[in-house]
Structure formats: structure tokens, C-alpha cells
Amino acid sequence: MGASKRKGQAAPSELLSAVRSAVLSGGELHALSGGEDMAEVIETAVRAFGPCRGVVSTAMVHASACNTLLRLERDGLVSRWTFFVFWGIGRWHVGGAVDAVLRAVGDRIRGAVSHAKFCALEAADGRALGILTSANLNRNCRSESYLISSDPALGRMLLDCCASLERFGAAYGRNAGYYDDAAEAAFGACAVARSGESLADMVRRLG
């Protein structure tokens, strides 16, 4: 699975076709990519899923990938994106690249102590879609893993994890050495959710 999409190729790659089919059927897809960007996979999923809001978590980010997703806002398919990006991004991205990301996404970006890469979509009718991947939201020329599931429990868990981070008002910028203990604890919601504690109880405990 995952023949690479060549530049100038009109037809979608095998992976992107499989993503579209899985989302339209309400099923699940396990696949390896062959050069497709995370943004391409997310865009394909959104166009099949329909109007929604979305969150993306990534350790590294590129402005061009953000712009790909922001086009979906302009097209009316996504009401708003929120991007959760690893606090330490400044260690690998020089100032100009950081500025490009900030110009692209504005107040949609949040800092996070996380190496998790995922996307979650939620529609007004309650449907949710989860995308778990090894890929970052940047230019990918490697093979990356993808799990795409229409199981609403997965999508909502990812949305809830991001909502708990949002509560702490994390921001994004150049302070690469800064780690916020509360934000780090909040992202532990993934583990908390599996251990049986509700996210509401977790927020009250941390609060």
C-alpha cells in the first residue's frame, strides 16, 4: 500500500485512493505511505468526511503543509483548525521557518510537550475520524505508517486530549527551552483515558 504520488501526476496515489474509500465507507485503514505528505492524507480524508472541525498534533511542522490544510477552511470544509506543535520546534527550525509557520496559521497554533502525530475530525452530526501516523506535518519523502479509523471513540479521545491542552492556554513561539508542566501533564490524557480516569476528573485533579 502506498505508491508514491509523482509530481504532475493527475490521478491520486494508491494510498490516497484507499484513504478516500475507507473514510467514505466508515471503515478503517492500516497502510504505509510512499512519499505522500501528512497534509495530503488529511486533505483527502477531509474531502471524503465532509464539513468538520479539526485538530492536528505534530512534532515538526512546515508552513506549506499548514497552507494545504488552511485551504480547506477557505473552501468551507473545515470550520477551524487547531495545530498542537512540540514546544522544542525552535531547536530544529531557524527563525525564518518559525516565522513562516506563524504567518500561515496565526492564532490556530498551540505549544505542546508531545511527540504524538495525529489528526482528529469532528462533524456537526457527531461523527468523528481519527488518523494516527508516524509522519510529521511537513514534507515527507519517507515511508510512514497510517491508521485511519471512523470509530468515534478514537476521534473523540484525540479531540478530548487536545481540549485538555487547550485549557492551559499553551502558546507557540521561539522559546525552545521552555516546558510547561501543566501542559505536559495534560497531554498525559492519552494514558489517563486508557487507565479509566475521565478527562473531566483529570482536569479537576490538575486544576
mmCIF file with all atom_site columns, C-alpha atoms in Angstrom:
data_model
loop_
_atom_site.group_PDB
_atom_site.id
_atom_site.type_symbol
_atom_site.label_atom_id
_atom_site.label_alt_id
_atom_site.label_comp_id
_atom_site.label_asym_id
_atom_site.label_entity_id
_atom_site.label_seq_id
_atom_site.pdbx_PDB_ins_code
_atom_site.Cartn_x
_atom_site.Cartn_y
_atom_site.Cartn_z
_atom_site.occupancy
_atom_site.B_iso_or_equiv
_atom_site.pdbx_formal_charge
_atom_site.auth_seq_id
_atom_site.auth_comp_id
_atom_site.auth_asym_id
_atom_site.auth_atom_id
_atom_site.pdbx_PDB_model_num
ATOM 1   C CA . MET A 1 1   ? 0.000   0.000  0.000   1.00 0.00 ? 1   MET A CA 1
ATOM 2   C CA . GLY A 1 2   ? 1.196   3.492  -0.642  1.00 0.00 ? 2   GLY A CA 1
ATOM 3   C CA . ALA A 1 3   ? 2.607   4.019  -4.120  1.00 0.00 ? 3   ALA A CA 1
ATOM 4   C CA . SER A 1 4   ? 4.105   7.482  -4.173  1.00 0.00 ? 4   SER A CA 1
ATOM 5   C CA . LYS A 1 5   ? 2.259   10.330 -5.856  1.00 0.00 ? 5   LYS A CA 1
ATOM 6   C CA . ARG A 1 6   ? 4.579   11.772 -8.509  1.00 0.00 ? 6   ARG A CA 1
ATOM 7   C CA . LYS A 1 7   ? 4.713   15.469 -9.183  1.00 0.00 ? 7   LYS A CA 1
ATOM 8   C CA . GLY A 1 8   ? 2.427   16.323 -12.050 1.00 0.00 ? 8   GLY A CA 1
ATOM 9   C CA . GLN A 1 9   ? 0.517   13.054 -11.753 1.00 0.00 ? 9   GLN A CA 1
ATOM 10  C CA . ALA A 1 10  ? -3.192  13.711 -12.185 1.00 0.00 ? 10  ALA A CA 1
ATOM 11  C CA . ALA A 1 11  ? -4.550  10.572 -10.536 1.00 0.00 ? 11  ALA A CA 1
ATOM 12  C CA . PRO A 1 12  ? -4.274  10.141 -6.745  1.00 0.00 ? 12  PRO A CA 1
ATOM 13  C CA . SER A 1 13  ? -1.833  7.597  -5.405  1.00 0.00 ? 13  SER A CA 1
ATOM 14  C CA . GLU A 1 14  ? -2.898  4.157  -4.236  1.00 0.00 ? 14  GLU A CA 1
ATOM 15  C CA . LEU A 1 15  ? -2.688  5.334  -0.635  1.00 0.00 ? 15  LEU A CA 1
ATOM 16  C CA . LEU A 1 16  ? -4.827  8.445  -1.160  1.00 0.00 ? 16  LEU A CA 1
ATOM 17  C CA . SER A 1 17  ? -7.433  6.410  -3.048  1.00 0.00 ? 17  SER A CA 1
ATOM 18  C CA . ALA A 1 18  ? -7.522  3.925  -0.164  1.00 0.00 ? 18  ALA A CA 1
ATOM 19  C CA . VAL A 1 19  ? -7.879  6.765  2.359   1.00 0.00 ? 19  VAL A CA 1
ATOM 20  C CA . ARG A 1 20  ? -10.867 8.152  0.475   1.00 0.00 ? 20  ARG A CA 1
ATOM 21  C CA . SER A 1 21  ? -12.517 4.731  0.230   1.00 0.00 ? 21  SER A CA 1
ATOM 22  C CA . ALA A 1 22  ? -12.001 3.966  3.920   1.00 0.00 ? 22  ALA A CA 1
ATOM 23  C CA . VAL A 1 23  ? -13.485 7.280  5.039   1.00 0.00 ? 23  VAL A CA 1
ATOM 24  C CA . LEU A 1 24  ? -16.465 7.071  2.673   1.00 0.00 ? 24  LEU A CA 1
ATOM 25  C CA . SER A 1 25  ? -17.243 3.532  3.838   1.00 0.00 ? 25  SER A CA 1
ATOM 26  C CA . GLY A 1 26  ? -16.855 4.383  7.524   1.00 0.00 ? 26  GLY A CA 1
ATOM 27  C CA . GLY A 1 27  ? -14.164 1.761  7.826   1.00 0.00 ? 27  GLY A CA 1
ATOM 28  C CA . GLU A 1 28  ? -10.559 1.514  8.938   1.00 0.00 ? 28  GLU A CA 1
ATOM 29  C CA . LEU A 1 29  ? -7.290  1.622  7.027   1.00 0.00 ? 29  LEU A CA 1
ATOM 30  C CA . HIS A 1 30  ? -3.801  0.450  8.006   1.00 0.00 ? 30  HIS A CA 1
ATOM 31  C CA . ALA A 1 31  ? -1.179  1.498  5.483   1.00 0.00 ? 31  ALA A CA 1
ATOM 32  C CA . LEU A 1 32  ? 2.367   2.620  4.738   1.00 0.00 ? 32  LEU A CA 1
ATOM 33  C CA . SER A 1 33  ? 2.949   5.703  2.629   1.00 0.00 ? 33  SER A CA 1
ATOM 34  C CA . GLY A 1 34  ? 5.442   6.033  -0.179  1.00 0.00 ? 34  GLY A CA 1
ATOM 35  C CA . GLY A 1 35  ? 6.125   9.752  -0.228  1.00 0.00 ? 35  GLY A CA 1
ATOM 36  C CA . GLU A 1 36  ? 2.704   11.295 0.420   1.00 0.00 ? 36  GLU A CA 1
ATOM 37  C CA . ASP A 1 37  ? 2.696   14.172 2.902   1.00 0.00 ? 37  ASP A CA 1
ATOM 38  C CA . MET A 1 38  ? 0.646   14.035 6.085   1.00 0.00 ? 38  MET A CA 1
ATOM 39  C CA . ALA A 1 39  ? -1.196  17.103 4.781   1.00 0.00 ? 39  ALA A CA 1
ATOM 40  C CA . GLU A 1 40  ? -2.152  15.247 1.582   1.00 0.00 ? 40  GLU A CA 1
ATOM 41  C CA . VAL A 1 41  ? -3.569  12.357 3.589   1.00 0.00 ? 41  VAL A CA 1
ATOM 42  C CA . ILE A 1 42  ? -5.520  14.696 5.875   1.00 0.00 ? 42  ILE A CA 1
ATOM 43  C CA . GLU A 1 43  ? -6.849  16.729 2.940   1.00 0.00 ? 43  GLU A CA 1
ATOM 44  C CA . THR A 1 44  ? -8.064  13.559 1.221   1.00 0.00 ? 44  THR A CA 1
ATOM 45  C CA . ALA A 1 45  ? -9.753  12.403 4.438   1.00 0.00 ? 45  ALA A CA 1
ATOM 46  C CA . VAL A 1 46  ? -11.473 15.753 4.977   1.00 0.00 ? 46  VAL A CA 1
ATOM 47  C CA . ARG A 1 47  ? -12.837 15.898 1.435   1.00 0.00 ? 47  ARG A CA 1
ATOM 48  C CA . ALA A 1 48  ? -14.342 12.442 1.924   1.00 0.00 ? 48  ALA A CA 1
ATOM 49  C CA . PHE A 1 49  ? -15.521 13.073 5.501   1.00 0.00 ? 49  PHE A CA 1
ATOM 50  C CA . GLY A 1 50  ? -17.302 16.347 4.829   1.00 0.00 ? 50  GLY A CA 1
ATOM 51  C CA . PRO A 1 51  ? -17.601 19.621 6.784   1.00 0.00 ? 51  PRO A CA 1
ATOM 52  C CA . CYS A 1 52  ? -15.958 19.408 10.197  1.00 0.00 ? 52  CYS A CA 1
ATOM 53  C CA . ARG A 1 53  ? -13.583 20.967 12.678  1.00 0.00 ? 53  ARG A CA 1
ATOM 54  C CA . GLY A 1 54  ? -10.097 19.537 13.021  1.00 0.00 ? 54  GLY A CA 1
ATOM 55  C CA . VAL A 1 55  ? -7.072  19.251 15.279  1.00 0.00 ? 55  VAL A CA 1
ATOM 56  C CA . VAL A 1 56  ? -3.556  18.199 14.301  1.00 0.00 ? 56  VAL A CA 1
ATOM 57  C CA . SER A 1 57  ? -0.731  17.172 16.631  1.00 0.00 ? 57  SER A CA 1
ATOM 58  C CA . THR A 1 58  ? 2.807   17.069 15.247  1.00 0.00 ? 58  THR A CA 1
ATOM 59  C CA . ALA A 1 59  ? 6.381   17.232 16.472  1.00 0.00 ? 59  ALA A CA 1
ATOM 60  C CA . MET A 1 60  ? 7.592   19.202 13.444  1.00 0.00 ? 60  MET A CA 1
ATOM 61  C CA . VAL A 1 61  ? 5.739   21.433 11.033  1.00 0.00 ? 61  VAL A CA 1
ATOM 62  C CA . HIS A 1 62  ? 6.252   23.171 7.695   1.00 0.00 ? 62  HIS A CA 1
ATOM 63  C CA . ALA A 1 63  ? 4.347   26.245 6.536   1.00 0.00 ? 63  ALA A CA 1
ATOM 64  C CA . SER A 1 64  ? 3.486   24.699 3.161   1.00 0.00 ? 64  SER A CA 1
ATOM 65  C CA . ALA A 1 65  ? 1.714   21.779 4.872   1.00 0.00 ? 65  ALA A CA 1
ATOM 66  C CA . CYS A 1 66  ? -0.223  24.198 7.071   1.00 0.00 ? 66  CYS A CA 1
ATOM 67  C CA . ASN A 1 67  ? -1.270  26.150 3.983   1.00 0.00 ? 67  ASN A CA 1
ATOM 68  C CA . THR A 1 68  ? -2.569  22.949 2.370   1.00 0.00 ? 68  THR A CA 1
ATOM 69  C CA . LEU A 1 69  ? -4.888  22.421 5.327   1.00 0.00 ? 69  LEU A CA 1
ATOM 70  C CA . LEU A 1 70  ? -5.867  26.082 5.613   1.00 0.00 ? 70  LEU A CA 1
ATOM 71  C CA . ARG A 1 71  ? -7.209  25.925 2.049   1.00 0.00 ? 71  ARG A CA 1
ATOM 72  C CA . LEU A 1 72  ? -9.849  23.567 3.440   1.00 0.00 ? 72  LEU A CA 1
ATOM 73  C CA . GLU A 1 73  ? -11.015 26.383 5.727   1.00 0.00 ? 73  GLU A CA 1
ATOM 74  C CA . ARG A 1 74  ? -11.276 28.722 2.772   1.00 0.00 ? 74  ARG A CA 1
ATOM 75  C CA . ASP A 1 75  ? -13.196 26.036 0.861   1.00 0.00 ? 75  ASP A CA 1
ATOM 76  C CA . GLY A 1 76  ? -15.705 25.787 3.728   1.00 0.00 ? 76  GLY A CA 1
ATOM 77  C CA . LEU A 1 77  ? -14.855 22.173 4.534   1.00 0.00 ? 77  LEU A CA 1
ATOM 78  C CA . VAL A 1 78  ? -13.189 22.862 7.893   1.00 0.00 ? 78  VAL A CA 1
ATOM 79  C CA . SER A 1 79  ? -14.646 25.432 10.275  1.00 0.00 ? 79  SER A CA 1
ATOM 80  C CA . ARG A 1 80  ? -11.307 25.846 12.034  1.00 0.00 ? 80  ARG A CA 1
ATOM 81  C CA . TRP A 1 81  ? -8.038  24.002 12.535  1.00 0.00 ? 81  TRP A CA 1
ATOM 82  C CA . THR A 1 82  ? -6.022  23.924 15.753  1.00 0.00 ? 82  THR A CA 1
ATOM 83  C CA . PHE A 1 83  ? -2.380  22.843 15.482  1.00 0.00 ? 83  PHE A CA 1
ATOM 84  C CA . PHE A 1 84  ? -0.559  21.396 18.504  1.00 0.00 ? 84  PHE A CA 1
ATOM 85  C CA . VAL A 1 85  ? 3.198   21.541 17.891  1.00 0.00 ? 85  VAL A CA 1
ATOM 86  C CA . PHE A 1 86  ? 6.095   20.327 20.052  1.00 0.00 ? 86  PHE A CA 1
ATOM 87  C CA . TRP A 1 87  ? 7.476   23.156 22.201  1.00 0.00 ? 87  TRP A CA 1
ATOM 88  C CA . GLY A 1 88  ? 11.046  22.451 21.119  1.00 0.00 ? 88  GLY A CA 1
ATOM 89  C CA . ILE A 1 89  ? 10.426  23.154 17.436  1.00 0.00 ? 89  ILE A CA 1
ATOM 90  C CA . GLY A 1 90  ? 12.825  26.107 17.547  1.00 0.00 ? 90  GLY A CA 1
ATOM 91  C CA . ARG A 1 91  ? 15.709  23.733 18.099  1.00 0.00 ? 91  ARG A CA 1
ATOM 92  C CA . TRP A 1 92  ? 15.383  22.367 14.583  1.00 0.00 ? 92  TRP A CA 1
ATOM 93  C CA . HIS A 1 93  ? 13.825  25.270 12.710  1.00 0.00 ? 93  HIS A CA 1
ATOM 94  C CA . VAL A 1 94  ? 15.697  28.510 12.232  1.00 0.00 ? 94  VAL A CA 1
ATOM 95  C CA . GLY A 1 95  ? 13.821  31.719 12.971  1.00 0.00 ? 95  GLY A CA 1
ATOM 96  C CA . GLY A 1 96  ? 12.699  32.321 9.397   1.00 0.00 ? 96  GLY A CA 1
ATOM 97  C CA . ALA A 1 97  ? 10.950  28.967 9.209   1.00 0.00 ? 97  ALA A CA 1
ATOM 98  C CA . VAL A 1 98  ? 9.239   29.559 12.553  1.00 0.00 ? 98  VAL A CA 1
ATOM 99  C CA . ASP A 1 99  ? 8.050   32.951 11.308  1.00 0.00 ? 99  ASP A CA 1
ATOM 100 C CA . ALA A 1 100 ? 6.632   31.329 8.160   1.00 0.00 ? 100 ALA A CA 1
ATOM 101 C CA . VAL A 1 101 ? 4.597   28.879 10.238  1.00 0.00 ? 101 VAL A CA 1
ATOM 102 C CA . LEU A 1 102 ? 3.293   31.649 12.484  1.00 0.00 ? 102 LEU A CA 1
ATOM 103 C CA . ARG A 1 103 ? 2.325   33.779 9.499   1.00 0.00 ? 103 ARG A CA 1
ATOM 104 C CA . ALA A 1 104 ? 0.472   30.823 7.981   1.00 0.00 ? 104 ALA A CA 1
ATOM 105 C CA . VAL A 1 105 ? -1.566  29.678 10.966  1.00 0.00 ? 105 VAL A CA 1
ATOM 106 C CA . GLY A 1 106 ? -1.816  32.722 13.241  1.00 0.00 ? 106 GLY A CA 1
ATOM 107 C CA . ASP A 1 107 ? -3.682  32.054 16.467  1.00 0.00 ? 107 ASP A CA 1
ATOM 108 C CA . ARG A 1 108 ? -4.535  28.483 15.456  1.00 0.00 ? 108 ARG A CA 1
ATOM 109 C CA . ILE A 1 109 ? -1.243  27.144 16.855  1.00 0.00 ? 109 ILE A CA 1
ATOM 110 C CA . ARG A 1 110 ? -0.550  25.819 20.355  1.00 0.00 ? 110 ARG A CA 1
ATOM 111 C CA . GLY A 1 111 ? 2.598   24.568 22.005  1.00 0.00 ? 111 GLY A CA 1
ATOM 112 C CA . ALA A 1 112 ? 2.657   21.042 23.409  1.00 0.00 ? 112 ALA A CA 1
ATOM 113 C CA . VAL A 1 113 ? 5.105   18.694 25.064  1.00 0.00 ? 113 VAL A CA 1
ATOM 114 C CA . SER A 1 114 ? 4.342   15.895 22.671  1.00 0.00 ? 114 SER A CA 1
ATOM 115 C CA . HIS A 1 115 ? 5.907   13.742 20.013  1.00 0.00 ? 115 HIS A CA 1
ATOM 116 C CA . ALA A 1 116 ? 2.474   12.385 19.018  1.00 0.00 ? 116 ALA A CA 1
ATOM 117 C CA . LYS A 1 117 ? 1.390   12.742 15.396  1.00 0.00 ? 117 LYS A CA 1
ATOM 118 C CA . PHE A 1 118 ? -2.313  12.566 14.724  1.00 0.00 ? 118 PHE A CA 1
ATOM 119 C CA . CYS A 1 119 ? -5.331  14.319 13.292  1.00 0.00 ? 119 CYS A CA 1
ATOM 120 C CA . ALA A 1 120 ? -8.912  14.213 14.535  1.00 0.00 ? 120 ALA A CA 1
ATOM 121 C CA . LEU A 1 121 ? -12.013 15.452 12.735  1.00 0.00 ? 121 LEU A CA 1
ATOM 122 C CA . GLU A 1 122 ? -15.461 16.044 14.207  1.00 0.00 ? 122 GLU A CA 1
ATOM 123 C CA . ALA A 1 123 ? -18.629 16.713 12.220  1.00 0.00 ? 123 ALA A CA 1
ATOM 124 C CA . ALA A 1 124 ? -21.703 18.586 13.444  1.00 0.00 ? 124 ALA A CA 1
ATOM 125 C CA . ASP A 1 125 ? -23.702 15.329 13.386  1.00 0.00 ? 125 ASP A CA 1
ATOM 126 C CA . GLY A 1 126 ? -21.340 13.730 15.931  1.00 0.00 ? 126 GLY A CA 1
ATOM 127 C CA . ARG A 1 127 ? -19.255 11.640 13.555  1.00 0.00 ? 127 ARG A CA 1
ATOM 128 C CA . ALA A 1 128 ? -15.535 11.609 14.336  1.00 0.00 ? 128 ALA A CA 1
ATOM 129 C CA . LEU A 1 129 ? -12.464 10.405 12.468  1.00 0.00 ? 129 LEU A CA 1
ATOM 130 C CA . GLY A 1 130 ? -9.038  9.624  13.886  1.00 0.00 ? 130 GLY A CA 1
ATOM 131 C CA . ILE A 1 131 ? -5.755  9.492  11.976  1.00 0.00 ? 131 ILE A CA 1
ATOM 132 C CA . LEU A 1 132 ? -2.690  8.109  13.782  1.00 0.00 ? 132 LEU A CA 1
ATOM 133 C CA . THR A 1 133 ? 0.613   8.334  11.921  1.00 0.00 ? 133 THR A CA 1
ATOM 134 C CA . SER A 1 134 ? 4.374   8.340  12.255  1.00 0.00 ? 134 SER A CA 1
ATOM 135 C CA . ALA A 1 135 ? 4.539   11.291 9.834   1.00 0.00 ? 135 ALA A CA 1
ATOM 136 C CA . ASN A 1 136 ? 5.071   14.900 10.835  1.00 0.00 ? 136 ASN A CA 1
ATOM 137 C CA . LEU A 1 137 ? 3.142   17.766 9.285   1.00 0.00 ? 137 LEU A CA 1
ATOM 138 C CA . ASN A 1 138 ? 5.957   18.613 6.887   1.00 0.00 ? 138 ASN A CA 1
ATOM 139 C CA . ARG A 1 139 ? 7.385   17.399 3.597   1.00 0.00 ? 139 ARG A CA 1
ATOM 140 C CA . ASN A 1 140 ? 7.735   13.619 3.718   1.00 0.00 ? 140 ASN A CA 1
ATOM 141 C CA . CYS A 1 141 ? 9.915   11.628 1.359   1.00 0.00 ? 141 CYS A CA 1
ATOM 142 C CA . ARG A 1 142 ? 9.935   8.561  3.600   1.00 0.00 ? 142 ARG A CA 1
ATOM 143 C CA . SER A 1 143 ? 7.628   5.648  4.182   1.00 0.00 ? 143 SER A CA 1
ATOM 144 C CA . GLU A 1 144 ? 5.334   6.474  7.112   1.00 0.00 ? 144 GLU A CA 1
ATOM 145 C CA . SER A 1 145 ? 2.657   4.465  8.905   1.00 0.00 ? 145 SER A CA 1
ATOM 146 C CA . TYR A 1 146 ? -1.022  5.410  8.978   1.00 0.00 ? 146 TYR A CA 1
ATOM 147 C CA . LEU A 1 147 ? -4.033  4.131  10.886  1.00 0.00 ? 147 LEU A CA 1
ATOM 148 C CA . ILE A 1 148 ? -7.269  5.840  9.858   1.00 0.00 ? 148 ILE A CA 1
ATOM 149 C CA . SER A 1 149 ? -10.417 4.905  11.755  1.00 0.00 ? 149 SER A CA 1
ATOM 150 C CA . SER A 1 150 ? -14.031 6.033  11.703  1.00 0.00 ? 150 SER A CA 1
ATOM 151 C CA . ASP A 1 151 ? -14.511 4.639  15.210  1.00 0.00 ? 151 ASP A CA 1
ATOM 152 C CA . PRO A 1 152 ? -15.869 7.734  17.000  1.00 0.00 ? 152 PRO A CA 1
ATOM 153 C CA . ALA A 1 153 ? -14.239 6.659  20.274  1.00 0.00 ? 153 ALA A CA 1
ATOM 154 C CA . LEU A 1 154 ? -10.773 7.156  18.785  1.00 0.00 ? 154 LEU A CA 1
ATOM 155 C CA . GLY A 1 155 ? -11.535 10.502 17.193  1.00 0.00 ? 155 GLY A CA 1
ATOM 156 C CA . ARG A 1 156 ? -13.188 11.845 20.336  1.00 0.00 ? 156 ARG A CA 1
ATOM 157 C CA . MET A 1 157 ? -10.360 10.666 22.583  1.00 0.00 ? 157 MET A CA 1
ATOM 158 C CA . LEU A 1 158 ? -7.889  12.612 20.439  1.00 0.00 ? 158 LEU A CA 1
ATOM 159 C CA . LEU A 1 159 ? -10.172 15.667 20.438  1.00 0.00 ? 159 LEU A CA 1
ATOM 160 C CA . ASP A 1 160 ? -10.536 15.439 24.231  1.00 0.00 ? 160 ASP A CA 1
ATOM 161 C CA . CYS A 1 161 ? -6.779  15.220 24.688  1.00 0.00 ? 161 CYS A CA 1
ATOM 162 C CA . CYS A 1 162 ? -6.345  18.415 22.691  1.00 0.00 ? 162 CYS A CA 1
ATOM 163 C CA . ALA A 1 163 ? -9.208  20.108 24.536  1.00 0.00 ? 163 ALA A CA 1
ATOM 164 C CA . SER A 1 164 ? -7.444  19.422 27.824  1.00 0.00 ? 164 SER A CA 1
ATOM 165 C CA . LEU A 1 165 ? -4.293  21.045 26.450  1.00 0.00 ? 165 LEU A CA 1
ATOM 166 C CA . GLU A 1 166 ? -6.300  23.998 25.201  1.00 0.00 ? 166 GLU A CA 1
ATOM 167 C CA . ARG A 1 167 ? -7.498  24.634 28.736  1.00 0.00 ? 167 ARG A CA 1
ATOM 168 C CA . PHE A 1 168 ? -3.972  25.606 29.751  1.00 0.00 ? 168 PHE A CA 1
ATOM 169 C CA . GLY A 1 169 ? -3.702  28.237 27.030  1.00 0.00 ? 169 GLY A CA 1
ATOM 170 C CA . ALA A 1 170 ? -0.422  26.946 25.650  1.00 0.00 ? 170 ALA A CA 1
ATOM 171 C CA . ALA A 1 171 ? 1.114   29.260 23.058  1.00 0.00 ? 171 ALA A CA 1
ATOM 172 C CA . TYR A 1 172 ? 3.714   28.777 20.354  1.00 0.00 ? 172 TYR A CA 1
ATOM 173 C CA . GLY A 1 173 ? 6.861   30.772 19.718  1.00 0.00 ? 173 GLY A CA 1
ATOM 174 C CA . ARG A 1 174 ? 10.627  30.885 19.867  1.00 0.00 ? 174 ARG A CA 1
ATOM 175 C CA . ASN A 1 175 ? 11.232  29.861 23.468  1.00 0.00 ? 175 ASN A CA 1
ATOM 176 C CA . ALA A 1 176 ? 12.566  26.434 22.555  1.00 0.00 ? 176 ALA A CA 1
ATOM 177 C CA . GLY A 1 177 ? 13.854  25.555 26.024  1.00 0.00 ? 177 GLY A CA 1
ATOM 178 C CA . TYR A 1 178 ? 10.544  26.114 27.824  1.00 0.00 ? 178 TYR A CA 1
ATOM 179 C CA . TYR A 1 179 ? 8.386   23.241 29.020  1.00 0.00 ? 179 TYR A CA 1
ATOM 180 C CA . ASP A 1 180 ? 5.094   23.860 30.773  1.00 0.00 ? 180 ASP A CA 1
ATOM 181 C CA . ASP A 1 181 ? 4.487   21.257 33.486  1.00 0.00 ? 181 ASP A CA 1
ATOM 182 C CA . ALA A 1 182 ? 0.719   21.639 33.341  1.00 0.00 ? 182 ALA A CA 1
ATOM 183 C CA . ALA A 1 183 ? 0.658   21.246 29.564  1.00 0.00 ? 183 ALA A CA 1
ATOM 184 C CA . GLU A 1 184 ? 2.903   18.186 29.802  1.00 0.00 ? 184 GLU A CA 1
ATOM 185 C CA . ALA A 1 185 ? 0.615   16.640 32.404  1.00 0.00 ? 185 ALA A CA 1
ATOM 186 C CA . ALA A 1 186 ? -2.437  17.443 30.317  1.00 0.00 ? 186 ALA A CA 1
ATOM 187 C CA . PHE A 1 187 ? -1.097  15.594 27.325  1.00 0.00 ? 187 PHE A CA 1
ATOM 188 C CA . GLY A 1 188 ? -0.848  12.557 29.587  1.00 0.00 ? 188 GLY A CA 1
ATOM 189 C CA . ALA A 1 189 ? -4.595  12.406 28.988  1.00 0.00 ? 189 ALA A CA 1
ATOM 190 C CA . CYS A 1 190 ? -3.974  9.671  26.419  1.00 0.00 ? 190 CYS A CA 1
ATOM 191 C CA . ALA A 1 191 ? -2.678  7.394  29.168  1.00 0.00 ? 191 ALA A CA 1
ATOM 192 C CA . VAL A 1 192 ? -5.229  8.648  31.682  1.00 0.00 ? 192 VAL A CA 1
ATOM 193 C CA . ALA A 1 193 ? -8.104  7.893  29.330  1.00 0.00 ? 193 ALA A CA 1
ATOM 194 C CA . ARG A 1 194 ? -6.970  4.294  28.986  1.00 0.00 ? 194 ARG A CA 1
ATOM 195 C CA . SER A 1 195 ? -6.489  3.842  32.745  1.00 0.00 ? 195 SER A CA 1
ATOM 196 C CA . GLY A 1 196 ? -10.113 4.690  33.491  1.00 0.00 ? 196 GLY A CA 1
ATOM 197 C CA . GLU A 1 197 ? -9.933  8.257  34.809  1.00 0.00 ? 197 GLU A CA 1
ATOM 198 C CA . SER A 1 198 ? -12.214 10.601 32.890  1.00 0.00 ? 198 SER A CA 1
ATOM 199 C CA . LEU A 1 199 ? -10.733 13.650 31.234  1.00 0.00 ? 199 LEU A CA 1
ATOM 200 C CA . ALA A 1 200 ? -13.023 15.873 33.345  1.00 0.00 ? 200 ALA A CA 1
ATOM 201 C CA . ASP A 1 201 ? -11.634 14.257 36.522  1.00 0.00 ? 201 ASP A CA 1
ATOM 202 C CA . MET A 1 202 ? -8.109  14.685 35.189  1.00 0.00 ? 202 MET A CA 1
ATOM 203 C CA . VAL A 1 203 ? -8.644  18.390 34.549  1.00 0.00 ? 203 VAL A CA 1
ATOM 204 C CA . ARG A 1 204 ? -10.061 18.864 38.045  1.00 0.00 ? 204 ARG A CA 1
ATOM 205 C CA . ARG A 1 205 ? -7.104  16.963 39.553  1.00 0.00 ? 205 ARG A CA 1
ATOM 206 C CA . LEU A 1 206 ? -4.560  19.057 37.644  1.00 0.00 ? 206 LEU A CA 1
ATOM 207 C CA . GLY A 1 207 ? -6.535  22.268 38.076  1.00 0.00 ? 207 GLY A CA 1
#
